[in-house]
PDB file of C-alpha atoms in Angstrom:
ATOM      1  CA  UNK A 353     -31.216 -24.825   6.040  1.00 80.00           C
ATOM      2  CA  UNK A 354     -28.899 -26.845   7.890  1.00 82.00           C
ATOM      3  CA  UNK A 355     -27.120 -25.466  10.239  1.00 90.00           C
ATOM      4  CA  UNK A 356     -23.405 -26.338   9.479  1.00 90.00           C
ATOM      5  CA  UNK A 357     -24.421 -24.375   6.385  1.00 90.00           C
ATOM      6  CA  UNK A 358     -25.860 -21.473   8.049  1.00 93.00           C
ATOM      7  CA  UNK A 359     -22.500 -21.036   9.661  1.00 93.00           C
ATOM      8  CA  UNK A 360     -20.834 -21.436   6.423  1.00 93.00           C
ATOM      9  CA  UNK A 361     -22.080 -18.425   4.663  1.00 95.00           C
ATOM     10  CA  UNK A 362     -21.821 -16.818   8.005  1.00 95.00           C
ATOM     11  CA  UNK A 363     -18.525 -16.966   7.687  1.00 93.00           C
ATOM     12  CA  UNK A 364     -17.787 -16.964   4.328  1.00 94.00           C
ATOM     13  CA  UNK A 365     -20.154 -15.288   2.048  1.00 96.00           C
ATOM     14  CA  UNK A 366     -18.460 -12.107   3.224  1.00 94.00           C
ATOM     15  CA  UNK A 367     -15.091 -13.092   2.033  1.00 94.00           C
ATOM     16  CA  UNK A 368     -17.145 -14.338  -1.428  1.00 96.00           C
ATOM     17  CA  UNK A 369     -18.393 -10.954  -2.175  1.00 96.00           C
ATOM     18  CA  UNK A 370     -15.622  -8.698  -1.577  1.00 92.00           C
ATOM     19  CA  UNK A 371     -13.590 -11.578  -4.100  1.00 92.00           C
ATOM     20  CA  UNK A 372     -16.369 -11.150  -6.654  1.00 94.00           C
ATOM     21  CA  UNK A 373     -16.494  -7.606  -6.248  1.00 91.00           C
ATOM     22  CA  UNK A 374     -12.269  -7.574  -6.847  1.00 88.00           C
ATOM     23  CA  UNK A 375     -12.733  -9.369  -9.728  1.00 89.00           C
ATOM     24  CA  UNK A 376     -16.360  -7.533 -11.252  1.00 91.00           C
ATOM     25  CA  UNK A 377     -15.591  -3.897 -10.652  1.00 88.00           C
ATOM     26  CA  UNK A 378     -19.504  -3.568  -9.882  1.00 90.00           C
ATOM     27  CA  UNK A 379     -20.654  -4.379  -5.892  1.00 92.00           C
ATOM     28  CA  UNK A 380     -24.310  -5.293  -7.411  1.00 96.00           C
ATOM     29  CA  UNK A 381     -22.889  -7.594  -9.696  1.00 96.00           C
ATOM     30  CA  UNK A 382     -21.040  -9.499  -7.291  1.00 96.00           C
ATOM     31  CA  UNK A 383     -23.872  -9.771  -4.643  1.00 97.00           C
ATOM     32  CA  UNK A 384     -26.017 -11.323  -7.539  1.00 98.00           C
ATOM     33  CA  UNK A 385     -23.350 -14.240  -8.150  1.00 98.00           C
ATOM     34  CA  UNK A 386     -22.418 -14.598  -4.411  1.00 98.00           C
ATOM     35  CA  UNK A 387     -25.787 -15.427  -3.842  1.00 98.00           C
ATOM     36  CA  UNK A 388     -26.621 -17.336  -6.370  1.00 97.00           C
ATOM     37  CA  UNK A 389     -23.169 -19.260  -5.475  1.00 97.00           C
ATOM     38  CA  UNK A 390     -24.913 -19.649  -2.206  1.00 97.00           C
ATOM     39  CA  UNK A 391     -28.681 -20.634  -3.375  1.00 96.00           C
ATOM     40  CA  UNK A 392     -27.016 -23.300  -4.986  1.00 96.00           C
ATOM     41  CA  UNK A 393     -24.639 -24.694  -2.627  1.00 96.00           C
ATOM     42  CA  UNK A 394     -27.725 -24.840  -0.083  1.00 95.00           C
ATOM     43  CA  UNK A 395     -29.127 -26.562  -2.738  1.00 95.00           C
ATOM     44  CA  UNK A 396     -26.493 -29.162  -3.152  1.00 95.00           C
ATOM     45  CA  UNK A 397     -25.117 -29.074   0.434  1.00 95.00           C
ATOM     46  CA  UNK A 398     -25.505 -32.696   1.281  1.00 94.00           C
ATOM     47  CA  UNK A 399     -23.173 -33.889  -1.712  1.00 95.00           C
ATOM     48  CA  UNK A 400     -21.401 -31.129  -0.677  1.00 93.00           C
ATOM     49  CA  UNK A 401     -20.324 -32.408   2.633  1.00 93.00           C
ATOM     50  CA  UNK A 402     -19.772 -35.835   1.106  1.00 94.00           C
ATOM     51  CA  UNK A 403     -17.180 -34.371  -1.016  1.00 92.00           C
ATOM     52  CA  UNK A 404     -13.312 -34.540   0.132  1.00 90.00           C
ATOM     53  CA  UNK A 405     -12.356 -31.050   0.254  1.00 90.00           C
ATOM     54  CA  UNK A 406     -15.669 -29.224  -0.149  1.00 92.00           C
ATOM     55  CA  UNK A 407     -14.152 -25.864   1.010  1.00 93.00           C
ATOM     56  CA  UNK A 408     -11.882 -26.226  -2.390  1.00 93.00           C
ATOM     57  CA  UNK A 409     -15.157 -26.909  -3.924  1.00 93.00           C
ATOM     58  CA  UNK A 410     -16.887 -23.894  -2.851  1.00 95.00           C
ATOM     59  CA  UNK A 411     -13.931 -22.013  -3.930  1.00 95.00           C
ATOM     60  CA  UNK A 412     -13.682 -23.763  -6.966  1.00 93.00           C
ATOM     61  CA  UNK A 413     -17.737 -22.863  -7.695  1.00 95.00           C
ATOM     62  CA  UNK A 414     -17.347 -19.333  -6.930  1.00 96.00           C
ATOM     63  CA  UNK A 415     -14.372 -19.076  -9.117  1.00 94.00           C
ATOM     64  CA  UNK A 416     -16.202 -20.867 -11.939  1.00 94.00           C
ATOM     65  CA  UNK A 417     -19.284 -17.969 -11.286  1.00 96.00           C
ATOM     66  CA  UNK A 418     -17.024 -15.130 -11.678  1.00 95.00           C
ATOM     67  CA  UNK A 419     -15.144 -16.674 -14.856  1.00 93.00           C
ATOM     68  CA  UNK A 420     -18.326 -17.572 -16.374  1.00 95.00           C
ATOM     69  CA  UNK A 421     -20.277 -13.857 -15.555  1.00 95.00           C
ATOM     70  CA  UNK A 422     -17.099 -11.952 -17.617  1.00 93.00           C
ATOM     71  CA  UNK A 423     -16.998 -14.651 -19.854  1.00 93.00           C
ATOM     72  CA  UNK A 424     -21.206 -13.941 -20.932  1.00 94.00           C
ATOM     73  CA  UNK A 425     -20.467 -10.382 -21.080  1.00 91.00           C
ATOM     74  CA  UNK A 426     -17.167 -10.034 -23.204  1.00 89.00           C
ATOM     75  CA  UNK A 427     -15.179  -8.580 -19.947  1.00 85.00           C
ATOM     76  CA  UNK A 428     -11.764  -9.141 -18.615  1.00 78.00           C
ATOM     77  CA  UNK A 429     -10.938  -9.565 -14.305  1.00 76.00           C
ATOM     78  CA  UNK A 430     -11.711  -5.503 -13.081  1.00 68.00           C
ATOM     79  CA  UNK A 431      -8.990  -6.287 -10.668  1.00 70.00           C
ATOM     80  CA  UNK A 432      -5.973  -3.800 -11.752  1.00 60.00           C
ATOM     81  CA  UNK A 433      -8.790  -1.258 -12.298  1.00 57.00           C
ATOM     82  CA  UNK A 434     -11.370  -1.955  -9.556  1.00 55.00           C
ATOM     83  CA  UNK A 435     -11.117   0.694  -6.724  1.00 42.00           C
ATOM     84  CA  UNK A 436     -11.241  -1.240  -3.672  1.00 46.00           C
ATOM     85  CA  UNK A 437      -7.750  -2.848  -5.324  1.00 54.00           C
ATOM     86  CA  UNK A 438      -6.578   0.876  -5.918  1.00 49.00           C
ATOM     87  CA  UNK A 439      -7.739   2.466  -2.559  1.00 51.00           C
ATOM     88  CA  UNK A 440      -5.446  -0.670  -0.644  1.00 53.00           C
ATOM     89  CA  UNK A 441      -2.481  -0.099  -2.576  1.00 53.00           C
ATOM     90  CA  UNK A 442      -0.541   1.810  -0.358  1.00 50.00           C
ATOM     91  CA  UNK A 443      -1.498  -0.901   2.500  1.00 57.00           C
ATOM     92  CA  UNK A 444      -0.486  -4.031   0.243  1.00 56.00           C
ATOM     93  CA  UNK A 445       3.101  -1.748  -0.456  1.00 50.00           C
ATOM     94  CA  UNK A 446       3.164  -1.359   3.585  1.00 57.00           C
ATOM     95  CA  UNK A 447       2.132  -4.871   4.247  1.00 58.00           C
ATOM     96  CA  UNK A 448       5.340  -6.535   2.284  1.00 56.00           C
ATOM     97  CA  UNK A 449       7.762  -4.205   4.228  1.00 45.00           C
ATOM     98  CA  UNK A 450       8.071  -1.731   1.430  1.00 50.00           C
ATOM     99  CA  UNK A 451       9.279  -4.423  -0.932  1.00 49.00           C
ATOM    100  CA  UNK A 452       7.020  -3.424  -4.187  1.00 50.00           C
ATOM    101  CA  UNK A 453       7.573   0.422  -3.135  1.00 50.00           C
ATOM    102  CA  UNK A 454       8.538   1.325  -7.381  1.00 44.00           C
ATOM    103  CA  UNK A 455       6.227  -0.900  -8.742  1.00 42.00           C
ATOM    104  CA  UNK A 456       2.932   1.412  -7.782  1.00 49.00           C
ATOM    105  CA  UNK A 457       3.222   3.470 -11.072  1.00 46.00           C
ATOM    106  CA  UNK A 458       1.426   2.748 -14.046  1.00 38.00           C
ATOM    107  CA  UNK A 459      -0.348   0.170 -12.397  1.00 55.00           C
ATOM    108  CA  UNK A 460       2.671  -1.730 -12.752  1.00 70.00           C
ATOM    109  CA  UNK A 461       1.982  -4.206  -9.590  1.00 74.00           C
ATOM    110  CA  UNK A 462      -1.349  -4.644 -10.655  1.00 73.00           C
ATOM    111  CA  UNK A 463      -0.983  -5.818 -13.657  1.00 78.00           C
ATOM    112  CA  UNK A 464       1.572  -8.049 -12.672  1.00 81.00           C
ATOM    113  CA  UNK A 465      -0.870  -9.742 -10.095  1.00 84.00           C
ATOM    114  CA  UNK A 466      -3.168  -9.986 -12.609  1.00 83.00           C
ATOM    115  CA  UNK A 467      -0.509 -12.336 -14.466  1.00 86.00           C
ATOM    116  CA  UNK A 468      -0.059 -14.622 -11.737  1.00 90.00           C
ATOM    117  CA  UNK A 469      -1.441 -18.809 -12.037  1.00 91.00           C
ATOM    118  CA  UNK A 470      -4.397 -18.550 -10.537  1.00 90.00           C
ATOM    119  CA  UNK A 471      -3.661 -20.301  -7.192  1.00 92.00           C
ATOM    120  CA  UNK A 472      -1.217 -17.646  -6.233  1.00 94.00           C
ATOM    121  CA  UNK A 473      -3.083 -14.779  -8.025  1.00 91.00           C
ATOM    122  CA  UNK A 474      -5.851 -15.853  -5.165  1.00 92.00           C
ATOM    123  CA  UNK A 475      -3.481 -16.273  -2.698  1.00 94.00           C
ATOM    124  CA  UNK A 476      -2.162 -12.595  -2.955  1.00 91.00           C
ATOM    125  CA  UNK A 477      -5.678 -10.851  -3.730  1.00 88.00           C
ATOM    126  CA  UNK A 478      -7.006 -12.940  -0.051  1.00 91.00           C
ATOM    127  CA  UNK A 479      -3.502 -12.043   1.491  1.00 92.00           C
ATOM    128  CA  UNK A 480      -2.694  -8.453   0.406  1.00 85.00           C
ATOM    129  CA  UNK A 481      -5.435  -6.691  -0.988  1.00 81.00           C
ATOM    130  CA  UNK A 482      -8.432  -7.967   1.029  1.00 85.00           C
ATOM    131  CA  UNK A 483      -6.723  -8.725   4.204  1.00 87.00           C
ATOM    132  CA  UNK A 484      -7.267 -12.220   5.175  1.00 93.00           C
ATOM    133  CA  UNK A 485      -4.711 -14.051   7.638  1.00 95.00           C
ATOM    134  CA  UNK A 486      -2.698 -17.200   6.318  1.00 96.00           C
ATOM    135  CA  UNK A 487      -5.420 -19.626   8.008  1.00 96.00           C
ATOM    136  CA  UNK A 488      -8.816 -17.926   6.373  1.00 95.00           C
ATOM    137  CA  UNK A 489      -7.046 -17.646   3.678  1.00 96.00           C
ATOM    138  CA  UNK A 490      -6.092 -21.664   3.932  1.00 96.00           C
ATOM    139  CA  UNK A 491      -9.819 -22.255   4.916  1.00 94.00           C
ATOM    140  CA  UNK A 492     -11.751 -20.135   2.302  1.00 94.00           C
ATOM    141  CA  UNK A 493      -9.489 -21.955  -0.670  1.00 94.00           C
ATOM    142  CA  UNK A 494      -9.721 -25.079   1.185  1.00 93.00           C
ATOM    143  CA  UNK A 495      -5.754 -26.105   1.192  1.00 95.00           C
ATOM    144  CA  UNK A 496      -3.413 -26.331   4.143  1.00 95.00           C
ATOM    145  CA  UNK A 497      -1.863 -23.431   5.655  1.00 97.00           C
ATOM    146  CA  UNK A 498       1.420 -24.351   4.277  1.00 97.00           C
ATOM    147  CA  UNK A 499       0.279 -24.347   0.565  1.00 97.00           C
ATOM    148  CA  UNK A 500      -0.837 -20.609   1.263  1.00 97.00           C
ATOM    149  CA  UNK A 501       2.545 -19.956   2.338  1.00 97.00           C
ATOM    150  CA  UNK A 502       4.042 -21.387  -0.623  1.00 97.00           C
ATOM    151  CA  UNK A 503       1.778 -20.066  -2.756  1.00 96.00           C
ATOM    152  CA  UNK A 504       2.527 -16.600  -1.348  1.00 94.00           C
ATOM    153  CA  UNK A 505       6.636 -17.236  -1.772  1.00 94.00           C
ATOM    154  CA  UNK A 506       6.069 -18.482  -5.301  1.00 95.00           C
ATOM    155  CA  UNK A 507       3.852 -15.176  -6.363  1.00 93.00           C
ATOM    156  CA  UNK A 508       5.855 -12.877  -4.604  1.00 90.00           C
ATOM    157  CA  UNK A 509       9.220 -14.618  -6.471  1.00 91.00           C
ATOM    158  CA  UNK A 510       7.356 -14.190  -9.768  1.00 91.00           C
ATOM    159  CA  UNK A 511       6.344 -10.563  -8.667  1.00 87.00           C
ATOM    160  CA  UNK A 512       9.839  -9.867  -7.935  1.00 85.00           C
ATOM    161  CA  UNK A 513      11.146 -11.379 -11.561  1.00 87.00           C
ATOM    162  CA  UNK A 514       8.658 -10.134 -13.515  1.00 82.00           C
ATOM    163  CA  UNK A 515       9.177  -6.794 -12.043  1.00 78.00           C
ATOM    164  CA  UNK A 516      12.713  -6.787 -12.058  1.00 77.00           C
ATOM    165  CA  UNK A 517      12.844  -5.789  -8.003  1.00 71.00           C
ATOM    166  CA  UNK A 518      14.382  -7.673  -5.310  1.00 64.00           C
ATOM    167  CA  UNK A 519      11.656  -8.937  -2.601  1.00 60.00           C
ATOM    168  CA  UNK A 520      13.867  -9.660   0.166  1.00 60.00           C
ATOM    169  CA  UNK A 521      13.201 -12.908   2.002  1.00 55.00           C
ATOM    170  CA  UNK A 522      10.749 -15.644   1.030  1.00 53.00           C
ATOM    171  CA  UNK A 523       7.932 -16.722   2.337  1.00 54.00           C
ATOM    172  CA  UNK A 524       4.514 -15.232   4.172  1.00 56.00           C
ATOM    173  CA  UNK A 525       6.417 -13.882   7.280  1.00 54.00           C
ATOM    174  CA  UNK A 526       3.087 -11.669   8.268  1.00 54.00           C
ATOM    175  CA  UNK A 527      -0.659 -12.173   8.902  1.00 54.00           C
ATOM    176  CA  UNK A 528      -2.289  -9.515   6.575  1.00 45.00           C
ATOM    177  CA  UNK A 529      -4.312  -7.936   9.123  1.00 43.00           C
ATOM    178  CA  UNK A 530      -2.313  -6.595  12.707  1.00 39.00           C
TER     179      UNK A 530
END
């Protein structure tokens, strides 16, 4: 293997499978894909590298995995049920200053991630739920640090709307993980 991709799943393929598992509900499951994500951008990794933004395209192939694996098996995104998502609840609540504090019932904020356009649905599961700081967050998706931070004001406006609450100030004033 070459070695800039050696260093890629190094740093990456954990971030991958705790994504997949969000999105599966089943650990086992989501190593499967993850790898198989992996065997085949080894596979392809010279093309890879020729691409323009082949950390979007990684992103975009894992994304594709997941989508496809429910998709073959008649299943929604495990996300608002998935217990890693439940079990970080209370640090997502603490993480946006208390802002979301009502909308823990019923699974409320959950489901309302769950309705988010994909781009800032990712950016708050990376952000909030598995930790990530703005940059990883910027490198995993492969987009600047700025679109993160937009993408995090735009989901948490939405989150505030759609929830009838307000957020307080805009933006991604926080790294996820202090």
């Amino acid at each position: 293997m070459p070695a800039a991709w050696t260093a890629f799943h190094e740093q990456y393929y954990s971030a991958y499978l705790a994504y997949a598992e969000l999105q599966l509900g089943d650990r086992g499951e989501a190593g499967e894909l993850v790898h198989r994500v992996f065997v085949h951008l080894a596979a392809h990794w010279q093309r890879l590298m020729r691409e323009e933004a082949p950390m979007a395209s990684a992103w975009a192939l894992l994304k594709s995995g997941v989508a496809r694996h429910l998709e073959e098996r008649g299943r929604q995104p495990a996300m608002p049920e998935t217990a890693v998502f439940r079990n970080v609840s209370r640090r997502v609540l603490e993480d946006v200053r208390g802002e979301f504090a009502a909308m823990e019932s019923a699974l409320g904020l959950y489901t309302a991630i769950a309705r988010l356009p994909e781009r800032q649905f990712d950016v708050i599961v990376l952000r909030y739920v598995l930790g990530y700081p703005t940059g990883d967050v910027a490198r995993l998706m492969g987009v600047s640090d700025a679109t993160v931070r937009t993408h995090c004001t735009l989901a948490r406006r939405k989150l505030g709307r759609d929830l009838q609450m307000d957020t307080g100030g805009d933006g991604d004033d926080d790294d996820a993980r202090r």
